[in-house]
Amino acid sequence: MNILLLGAPGSGKGSQAKLLETKFGLKHISTGDILRESVKNETSLGKLAKEYMNKGELVPDELILDLIEERISKVDCLGGVIFDGFPRTIKQAEGLDNLLVKNNKRLNHVLSIDVPFDKIITRLTARMVCSGCGKDYNKISNPPKSDKCDVCNGDVIVRADDNEATIKNRLDVYKKSTEPLIDYYNNKNILKRIDGDKDVNLVFNDVEKLLQ
Ligand code: AMP
């Protein structure tokens, strides 16, 4: 089963993808996570991507499509994948269609997780994440017990792009470049919409119902 999660930054795609990965044994592919890892390791991709990411701009489509082509050809993707944060443009969606045909795969579900923008801004300005295991925290509603991760004792950090100016730009970019994908997948009769403005476990219940 291959699932694609659409939604604005901070809509909870990553949290739902992690739950889906655990429950259904699918591989979670987050282009944002892959890019952050590349930036951290100072690879050639990371060096190219860093500037775009810090400004909240999209990394060029060609780089992203090359990255996805390489990623989905790995054996750990044979049992199915969850795309999180990809595609983000119509060009990426068309590129994914071609890659899926080439690899004899298809999308089984496209879920759009919908959260009002004012709630997203509140979420992202309070977001923290463990740099070790990726566990999400919230400064107000769900802080770590210390400055280390409760699960793996890694450093809990604020992402470089979770500041107010960059968040605003990321949401503008989402509206302009990524939101048109809702119509793109709706026209293919594969899109389902989910109210993401509630507790993560309640959202997951709705996700599971839609997958049945
Ligand atoms: P995310 O973790 O999904 O919020 O992504 C963080 C940043 O990585 C984005 O603001 C973009 O700069 C970049 N990025 C992640 N995925 C993509 C993508 N599919 N296309 C272009 N840029 C991306």
mmCIF file of C-alpha atoms in Angstrom, residues 23-144:
data_model
loop_
_atom_site.group_PDB
_atom_site.id
_atom_site.type_symbol
_atom_site.label_atom_id
_atom_site.label_comp_id
_atom_site.label_asym_id
_atom_site.label_seq_id
_atom_site.Cartn_x
_atom_site.Cartn_y
_atom_site.Cartn_z
ATOM 1 C CA LYS A 23 0.809 0.237 12.459
ATOM 2 C CA PHE A 24 1.062 -0.875 8.829
ATOM 3 C CA GLY A 25 4.804 -1.513 8.403
ATOM 4 C CA LEU A 26 5.111 1.059 5.619
ATOM 5 C CA LYS A 27 8.254 3.102 5.006
ATOM 6 C CA HIS A 28 7.925 6.780 5.935
ATOM 7 C CA ILE A 29 9.566 8.986 3.311
ATOM 8 C CA SER A 30 9.804 12.621 4.412
ATOM 9 C CA THR A 31 11.657 14.808 1.922
ATOM 10 C CA GLY A 32 12.073 17.417 4.685
ATOM 11 C CA ASP A 33 13.793 14.856 6.964
ATOM 12 C CA ILE A 34 16.041 13.638 4.142
ATOM 13 C CA LEU A 35 17.015 17.213 3.278
ATOM 14 C CA ARG A 36 17.697 18.140 6.934
ATOM 15 C CA GLU A 37 19.919 15.058 7.248
ATOM 16 C CA SER A 38 21.776 16.116 4.079
ATOM 17 C CA VAL A 39 22.256 19.636 5.465
ATOM 18 C CA LYS A 40 23.553 18.189 8.748
ATOM 19 C CA ASN A 41 26.012 15.912 6.920
ATOM 20 C CA GLU A 42 27.027 18.733 4.551
ATOM 21 C CA THR A 43 26.476 16.602 1.441
ATOM 22 C CA SER A 44 26.342 18.301 -1.962
ATOM 23 C CA LEU A 45 22.525 18.091 -1.874
ATOM 24 C CA GLY A 46 22.526 19.567 1.648
ATOM 25 C CA LYS A 47 24.714 22.482 0.604
ATOM 26 C CA LEU A 48 22.349 23.268 -2.288
ATOM 27 C CA ALA A 49 19.174 22.836 -0.223
ATOM 28 C CA LYS A 50 20.159 24.795 2.898
ATOM 29 C CA GLU A 51 19.565 28.303 1.510
ATOM 30 C CA TYR A 52 16.106 27.428 0.203
ATOM 31 C CA MET A 53 15.097 25.714 3.431
ATOM 32 C CA ASN A 54 16.215 28.547 5.696
ATOM 33 C CA LYS A 55 14.110 30.989 3.690
ATOM 34 C CA GLY A 56 11.094 28.672 3.572
ATOM 35 C CA GLU A 57 11.386 28.342 -0.209
ATOM 36 C CA LEU A 58 11.030 25.098 -2.113
ATOM 37 C CA VAL A 59 14.128 23.162 -3.147
ATOM 38 C CA PRO A 60 14.156 22.823 -6.992
ATOM 39 C CA ASP A 61 11.921 20.076 -8.389
ATOM 40 C CA GLU A 62 14.733 18.288 -10.253
ATOM 41 C CA LEU A 63 16.733 17.744 -7.046
ATOM 42 C CA ILE A 64 13.668 16.462 -5.213
ATOM 43 C CA LEU A 65 12.655 14.089 -8.001
ATOM 44 C CA ASP A 66 16.182 12.638 -8.203
ATOM 45 C CA LEU A 67 16.144 12.139 -4.432
ATOM 46 C CA ILE A 68 12.754 10.365 -4.558
ATOM 47 C CA GLU A 69 13.738 8.183 -7.517
ATOM 48 C CA GLU A 70 16.759 6.936 -5.589
ATOM 49 C CA ARG A 71 14.817 6.510 -2.332
ATOM 50 C CA ILE A 72 11.865 4.509 -3.664
ATOM 51 C CA SER A 73 14.140 2.075 -5.509
ATOM 52 C CA LYS A 74 15.577 0.812 -2.194
ATOM 53 C CA VAL A 75 14.461 -2.590 -0.901
ATOM 54 C CA ASP A 76 12.922 -1.150 2.276
ATOM 55 C CA CYS A 77 10.228 0.471 0.110
ATOM 56 C CA LEU A 78 9.017 -2.805 -1.402
ATOM 57 C CA GLY A 79 6.314 -3.217 1.267
ATOM 58 C CA GLY A 80 4.813 0.208 0.554
ATOM 59 C CA VAL A 81 5.571 3.819 1.454
ATOM 60 C CA ILE A 82 4.072 6.939 2.977
ATOM 61 C CA PHE A 83 5.050 10.135 1.174
ATOM 62 C CA ASP A 84 5.207 13.058 3.607
ATOM 63 C CA GLY A 85 5.964 16.542 2.304
ATOM 64 C CA PHE A 86 6.257 15.319 -1.279
ATOM 65 C CA PRO A 87 5.029 16.211 -3.854
ATOM 66 C CA ARG A 88 4.858 19.956 -3.229
ATOM 67 C CA THR A 89 4.347 21.184 -6.807
ATOM 68 C CA ILE A 90 2.385 19.999 -9.839
ATOM 69 C CA LYS A 91 5.705 19.257 -11.559
ATOM 70 C CA GLN A 92 6.718 16.981 -8.670
ATOM 71 C CA ALA A 93 3.302 15.252 -8.778
ATOM 72 C CA GLU A 94 3.675 14.607 -12.513
ATOM 73 C CA GLY A 95 7.225 13.385 -11.916
ATOM 74 C CA LEU A 96 5.944 11.032 -9.214
ATOM 75 C CA ASP A 97 3.279 9.661 -11.582
ATOM 76 C CA ASN A 98 6.033 8.810 -14.081
ATOM 77 C CA LEU A 99 8.283 7.264 -11.431
ATOM 78 C CA LEU A 100 5.445 5.109 -10.124
ATOM 79 C CA VAL A 101 4.656 3.786 -13.602
ATOM 80 C CA LYS A 102 8.364 3.116 -14.196
ATOM 81 C CA ASN A 103 8.589 1.180 -10.899
ATOM 82 C CA ASN A 104 5.302 -0.662 -11.399
ATOM 83 C CA LYS A 105 3.735 0.988 -8.363
ATOM 84 C CA ARG A 106 0.640 3.118 -7.755
ATOM 85 C CA LEU A 107 -0.820 5.389 -5.101
ATOM 86 C CA ASN A 108 -3.581 3.682 -3.114
ATOM 87 C CA HIS A 109 -4.598 6.683 -1.006
ATOM 88 C CA VAL A 110 -4.041 10.434 -1.028
ATOM 89 C CA LEU A 111 -5.114 12.067 2.230
ATOM 90 C CA SER A 112 -5.253 15.819 2.741
ATOM 91 C CA ILE A 113 -4.938 16.811 6.409
ATOM 92 C CA ASP A 114 -6.749 20.124 6.809
ATOM 93 C CA VAL A 115 -5.942 22.600 9.612
ATOM 94 C CA PRO A 116 -6.829 26.336 9.625
ATOM 95 C CA PHE A 117 -3.789 28.582 9.079
ATOM 96 C CA ASP A 118 -4.148 30.474 12.393
ATOM 97 C CA LYS A 119 -3.926 27.144 14.278
ATOM 98 C CA ILE A 120 -0.918 26.136 12.195
ATOM 99 C CA ILE A 121 0.960 29.308 13.096
ATOM 100 C CA THR A 122 0.289 28.653 16.799
ATOM 101 C CA ARG A 123 1.491 25.052 16.413
ATOM 102 C CA LEU A 124 4.672 25.850 14.492
ATOM 103 C CA THR A 125 5.823 28.720 16.692
ATOM 104 C CA ALA A 126 5.629 26.341 19.694
ATOM 105 C CA ARG A 127 7.087 23.278 17.957
ATOM 106 C CA MET A 128 10.258 21.543 19.141
ATOM 107 C CA VAL A 129 11.730 18.321 17.856
ATOM 108 C CA CYS A 130 14.284 15.783 19.048
ATOM 109 C CA SER A 131 17.352 15.910 16.800
ATOM 110 C CA GLY A 132 18.016 12.253 17.657
ATOM 111 C CA CYS A 133 14.779 10.291 17.177
ATOM 112 C CA GLY A 134 12.537 12.954 15.627
ATOM 113 C CA LYS A 135 9.937 12.946 18.410
ATOM 114 C CA ASP A 136 7.777 16.066 18.278
ATOM 115 C CA TYR A 137 7.204 18.302 21.294
ATOM 116 C CA ASN A 138 5.246 21.499 21.903
ATOM 117 C CA LYS A 139 6.650 24.238 24.164
ATOM 118 C CA ILE A 140 3.235 24.819 25.737
ATOM 119 C CA SER A 141 1.108 21.688 25.527
ATOM 120 C CA ASN A 142 3.722 18.930 25.444
ATOM 121 C CA PRO A 143 7.210 20.039 26.539
ATOM 122 C CA PRO A 144 10.026 17.543 27.219
#
